Amino acid sequence: MTKGKLFVISGPSGTGKGTICKYILDQRTNIRLSVSMTTRDPRQGEVDKVHYHFTDHDAFRNLIEEDGFLEYASVFGNYYGTPRKQVMDWLEKGIDVILEIDVQGALQVKKSYPESILIFILPPSMEELRCRITGRGTETEEAISRRLGAAMQEIEAVGKYDYSVVNDELQKAVDSVKAIISAEQCRLNEEDAEFIINKYKEDL
Amino acid sequence: MTKGKLFVISGPSGTGKGTICKYILDQRTNIRLSVSMTTRDPRQGEVDKVHYHFTDHDAFRNLIEEDGFLEYASVFGNYYGTPRKQVMDWLEKGIDVILEIDVQGALQVKKSYPESILIFILPPSMEELRCRITGRGTETEEAISRRLGAAMQEIEAVGKYDYSVVNDELQKAVDSVKAIISAEQCRLNEEDAEFIINKYKEDL
């Protein structure tokens, strides 16, 4: 049986990567979303093991020492990370996995699991991204500038990705990501080639 | 403007690659089929520039000397080849191009144009390929064995391809090739990444 593939979907905040992932998971079977682990407290309505695996600092640090994360980061004094084991178990069973994480996290995953497939979700333009952030009406002008600067810094890492998808129209972006997932099922590596050749030779 | 992409669709005879190409061309706009050049005589119903560019030996040899082919071969005393110029003109204009050729030709194209994307169409099994060849009812047992041996030799080159698609159900195979074409529009190379970064920087 062939192993599953790991798709990492990331991009600046405000590009709609979460919505795209939700659509993919709704429209495709045999693909799972990896749930992150965090040490921060659950917010109202958040469910353990659905939104996050909630844990404490000691347990998180122990898992770091055991090399138990595909990626992790510390933000405002709390840890966030992708536990390695669940993802690897799914892949071994031939199930594809989606990770929805930020750019720093995605680059860490590529290092710890080079076969992962990195998809960058781009905004239609910086102007449009500004509109989306401003539209929420909750941010100061200074905060908006800082967020756009951060987004630009993230976009500069796009060269380390395998694919980019512009989220201009949501359904088109979803279709592109679905096409990437389908195409990657057909993509050949050396191992696959050997497997195919032997299969047809036995059959001859 | 980004350049078009060159998709090379090949595989053993009897796998249905011609039918797949026909469906792709019917269902996608902005993609063209490259027409081969040959020195053999037109058969009943064949139209110049539609089925082949028909030409003579001298003209063909001159074009070989000018490095005017992406690939060519001599079969039973006649030349067959893919003229380079028409394909390159389309790619420069941002139009994707499909080549439907045999495995030897595909490997030559990869050498002369490394950016080309090679898709191998596989039969569901050797047994099924035998049925398809036998079904035509025109071949001797010896000819069938020879053809299956040739098919196996071609399959052994699958490792040099980017993708493989099993033609089990036609529409599924067509959908897979369409997904590969869509996904490749999103695939990043270094040049694309630089272009994207500059676009968003100017916009900031």
Short mmCIF file of C-alpha atoms in Angstrom, two decimals, chain A:
data_model
loop_
_atom_site.label_atom_id
_atom_site.label_comp_id
_atom_site.label_asym_id
_atom_site.label_seq_id
_atom_site.Cartn_x
_atom_site.Cartn_y
_atom_site.Cartn_z
CA MET A 1 0.00 0.00 0.00
CA THR A 2 1.24 3.50 -0.74
CA LYS A 3 1.69 5.96 2.09
CA GLY A 4 -0.55 8.99 2.49
CA LYS A 5 0.72 12.45 1.61
CA LEU A 6 1.10 15.42 3.90
CA PHE A 7 -0.29 18.71 2.57
CA VAL A 8 0.71 21.86 4.43
CA ILE A 9 -1.59 24.78 3.74
CA SER A 10 -0.32 28.12 4.91
CA GLY A 11 -0.02 31.79 4.10
CA PRO A 12 -0.48 35.15 5.80
CA SER A 13 -3.44 35.58 8.15
CA GLY A 14 -6.43 37.03 6.30
CA THR A 15 -5.94 34.99 3.11
CA GLY A 16 -8.73 32.55 3.98
CA LYS A 17 -6.64 29.40 4.36
CA GLY A 18 -8.91 28.16 7.17
CA THR A 19 -12.02 28.42 4.99
CA ILE A 20 -10.25 26.64 2.11
CA CYS A 21 -9.27 23.77 4.42
CA LYS A 22 -12.82 23.49 5.74
CA TYR A 23 -14.16 23.15 2.16
CA ILE A 24 -11.51 20.56 1.24
CA LEU A 25 -12.35 18.46 4.30
CA ASP A 26 -16.07 18.72 3.53
CA GLN A 27 -15.63 17.76 -0.13
CA ARG A 28 -12.98 15.03 0.05
CA THR A 29 -13.04 11.83 2.00
CA ASN A 30 -9.87 9.98 3.01
CA ILE A 31 -8.13 13.15 4.16
CA ARG A 32 -7.74 14.29 7.76
CA LEU A 33 -6.95 17.57 9.45
CA SER A 34 -4.19 17.45 12.03
CA VAL A 35 -5.22 19.08 15.33
CA SER A 36 -2.57 21.27 17.00
CA MET A 37 -1.49 21.02 20.62
CA THR A 38 -1.30 24.10 22.84
CA THR A 39 -0.61 25.12 26.42
CA ARG A 40 -2.96 28.10 26.34
CA ASP A 41 -6.35 27.88 28.06
CA PRO A 42 -9.40 26.87 26.01
CA ARG A 43 -11.55 29.80 24.95
CA GLN A 44 -15.35 29.81 25.19
CA GLY A 45 -16.73 27.09 22.95
CA GLU A 46 -13.39 25.41 22.20
CA VAL A 47 -13.43 21.64 22.56
CA ASP A 48 -10.40 19.57 23.56
CA LYS A 49 -9.11 17.34 20.69
CA VAL A 50 -11.36 19.17 18.18
CA HIS A 51 -10.01 22.71 18.14
CA TYR A 52 -6.76 21.91 19.99
CA HIS A 53 -5.22 19.26 22.14
CA PHE A 54 -5.02 21.28 25.38
CA THR A 55 -2.12 20.36 27.62
CA ASP A 56 0.24 21.87 30.21
CA HIS A 57 3.77 23.26 29.88
CA ASP A 58 5.50 20.23 31.39
CA ALA A 59 3.80 17.75 29.07
CA PHE A 60 4.52 19.97 26.06
CA ARG A 61 8.23 20.33 26.98
CA ASN A 62 8.55 16.58 27.48
CA LEU A 63 7.13 16.00 24.03
CA ILE A 64 9.59 18.54 22.56
CA GLU A 65 12.47 16.59 24.15
CA GLU A 66 11.18 13.35 22.68
CA ASP A 67 11.21 15.00 19.22
CA GLY A 68 7.44 14.59 19.27
CA PHE A 69 6.59 17.62 17.13
CA LEU A 70 6.70 18.18 13.39
CA GLU A 71 6.86 21.88 14.28
CA TYR A 72 6.21 24.03 17.33
CA ALA A 73 6.53 27.64 18.45
CA SER A 74 6.18 29.70 21.57
CA VAL A 75 3.84 32.71 21.19
CA PHE A 76 3.19 35.17 24.06
CA GLY A 77 4.37 32.63 26.60
CA ASN A 78 2.32 29.71 25.28
CA TYR A 79 3.37 26.77 23.14
CA TYR A 80 1.64 25.69 19.93
CA GLY A 81 2.70 22.67 17.88
CA THR A 82 1.85 19.78 15.58
CA PRO A 83 2.27 16.40 17.33
CA ARG A 84 4.17 14.05 15.06
CA LYS A 85 2.64 10.72 16.02
CA GLN A 86 -0.99 11.14 14.89
CA VAL A 87 0.15 12.52 11.50
CA MET A 88 2.65 9.70 10.93
CA ASP A 89 0.07 7.03 11.91
CA TRP A 90 -2.38 8.36 9.32
CA LEU A 91 0.26 8.59 6.60
CA GLU A 92 1.37 5.00 7.30
CA LYS A 93 -2.25 3.89 6.88
CA GLY A 94 -2.39 5.55 3.45
CA ILE A 95 -4.53 8.47 4.65
CA ASP A 96 -3.65 11.96 3.40
CA VAL A 97 -3.28 14.67 6.01
CA ILE A 98 -3.79 18.45 5.91
CA LEU A 99 -1.96 20.83 8.22
CA GLU A 100 -3.16 24.42 8.37
CA ILE A 101 -0.32 26.42 9.89
CA ASP A 102 1.64 29.67 9.58
CA VAL A 103 4.65 30.10 7.31
CA GLN A 104 7.26 29.56 10.04
CA GLY A 105 5.56 26.31 10.98
CA ALA A 106 5.31 25.16 7.37
CA LEU A 107 9.06 25.64 6.83
CA GLN A 108 9.78 23.63 9.98
CA VAL A 109 7.54 20.81 8.71
CA LYS A 110 9.40 20.75 5.37
CA LYS A 111 12.64 20.28 7.32
CA SER A 112 11.35 17.54 9.61
CA TYR A 113 9.38 15.79 6.82
CA PRO A 114 10.81 16.70 3.40
CA GLU A 115 8.15 14.71 1.49
CA SER A 116 5.50 17.17 2.70
CA ILE A 117 3.82 19.26 0.03
CA LEU A 118 3.70 22.99 0.79
CA ILE A 119 0.85 25.09 -0.61
CA PHE A 120 0.97 28.86 -0.17
CA ILE A 121 -2.39 30.69 -0.13
CA LEU A 122 -1.90 34.20 -1.53
CA PRO A 123 -4.27 37.18 -1.23
CA PRO A 124 -5.40 38.62 -4.61
CA SER A 125 -3.30 41.72 -3.77
CA MET A 126 -1.89 43.57 -0.76
CA GLU A 127 -4.61 46.18 -1.30
CA GLU A 128 -7.27 43.47 -1.01
CA LEU A 129 -5.58 42.03 2.08
CA ARG A 130 -5.65 45.53 3.65
CA CYS A 131 -9.40 45.73 2.88
CA ARG A 132 -10.04 42.34 4.48
CA ILE A 133 -8.13 43.30 7.64
CA THR A 134 -9.68 46.79 7.78
CA GLY A 135 -13.12 45.31 7.15
CA ARG A 136 -13.03 43.58 10.50
CA GLY A 137 -12.99 47.12 11.97
CA THR A 138 -11.13 46.03 15.08
CA GLU A 139 -7.60 47.19 14.29
CA THR A 140 -5.76 50.52 14.51
CA GLU A 141 -3.97 51.90 11.42
CA GLU A 142 -0.65 51.04 13.07
CA ALA A 143 -1.73 47.45 13.72
CA ILE A 144 -2.87 47.12 10.11
CA SER A 145 0.49 48.34 8.77
CA ARG A 146 2.30 45.94 11.07
CA ARG A 147 0.14 43.04 9.88
CA LEU A 148 0.69 43.91 6.20
CA GLY A 149 4.44 44.10 6.84
CA ALA A 150 4.30 40.69 8.50
CA ALA A 151 2.28 39.32 5.56
CA MET A 152 4.90 40.63 3.10
CA GLN A 153 7.66 38.97 5.11
CA GLU A 154 5.76 35.70 4.92
CA ILE A 155 5.19 36.05 1.16
CA GLU A 156 8.97 36.37 0.72
CA ALA A 157 9.21 32.69 1.74
CA VAL A 158 6.98 31.60 -1.17
CA GLY A 159 10.03 30.27 -3.07
CA LYS A 160 10.35 27.48 -0.51
CA TYR A 161 6.84 26.25 -1.32
CA ASP A 162 5.81 23.68 -3.93
CA TYR A 163 2.62 25.44 -5.02
CA SER A 164 0.89 28.81 -4.71
CA VAL A 165 -2.83 29.44 -5.00
CA VAL A 166 -4.35 32.93 -5.19
CA ASN A 167 -7.55 33.11 -3.13
CA ASP A 168 -9.44 35.47 -5.39
CA GLU A 169 -12.67 33.49 -5.72
CA LEU A 170 -13.08 30.96 -2.92
CA GLN A 171 -14.46 28.06 -5.02
CA LYS A 172 -11.71 28.50 -7.63
CA ALA A 173 -9.06 28.42 -4.90
CA VAL A 174 -10.66 25.30 -3.39
CA ASP A 175 -10.70 23.64 -6.83
CA SER A 176 -7.01 24.45 -7.32
CA VAL A 177 -6.09 22.89 -3.97
CA LYS A 178 -8.22 19.84 -4.80
CA ALA A 179 -6.45 19.54 -8.18
CA ILE A 180 -3.07 19.69 -6.40
CA ILE A 181 -4.15 16.92 -4.01
CA SER A 182 -5.39 14.75 -6.93
CA ALA A 183 -2.29 15.40 -9.05
CA GLU A 184 0.01 14.50 -6.16
CA GLN A 185 -1.64 11.04 -6.06
CA CYS A 186 -0.25 10.54 -9.59
CA ARG A 187 3.16 12.07 -8.92
CA LEU A 188 6.00 9.57 -9.21
CA ASN A 189 9.01 9.10 -6.99
CA GLU A 190 11.69 6.42 -7.38
CA GLU A 191 9.98 4.08 -4.95
CA ASP A 192 6.66 4.30 -6.83
CA ALA A 193 8.39 3.61 -10.16
CA GLU A 194 10.02 0.44 -8.83
CA PHE A 195 6.70 -0.70 -7.37
CA ILE A 196 4.90 -0.13 -10.70
CA ILE A 197 7.53 -1.91 -12.79
CA ASN A 198 7.49 -4.97 -10.51
CA LYS A 199 3.69 -5.09 -10.49
CA TYR A 200 3.48 -5.23 -14.32
CA LYS A 201 6.43 -7.63 -14.62
CA GLU A 202 4.76 -10.15 -12.30
CA ASP A 203 1.64 -9.78 -14.36
CA LEU A 204 3.31 -10.40 -17.72
#
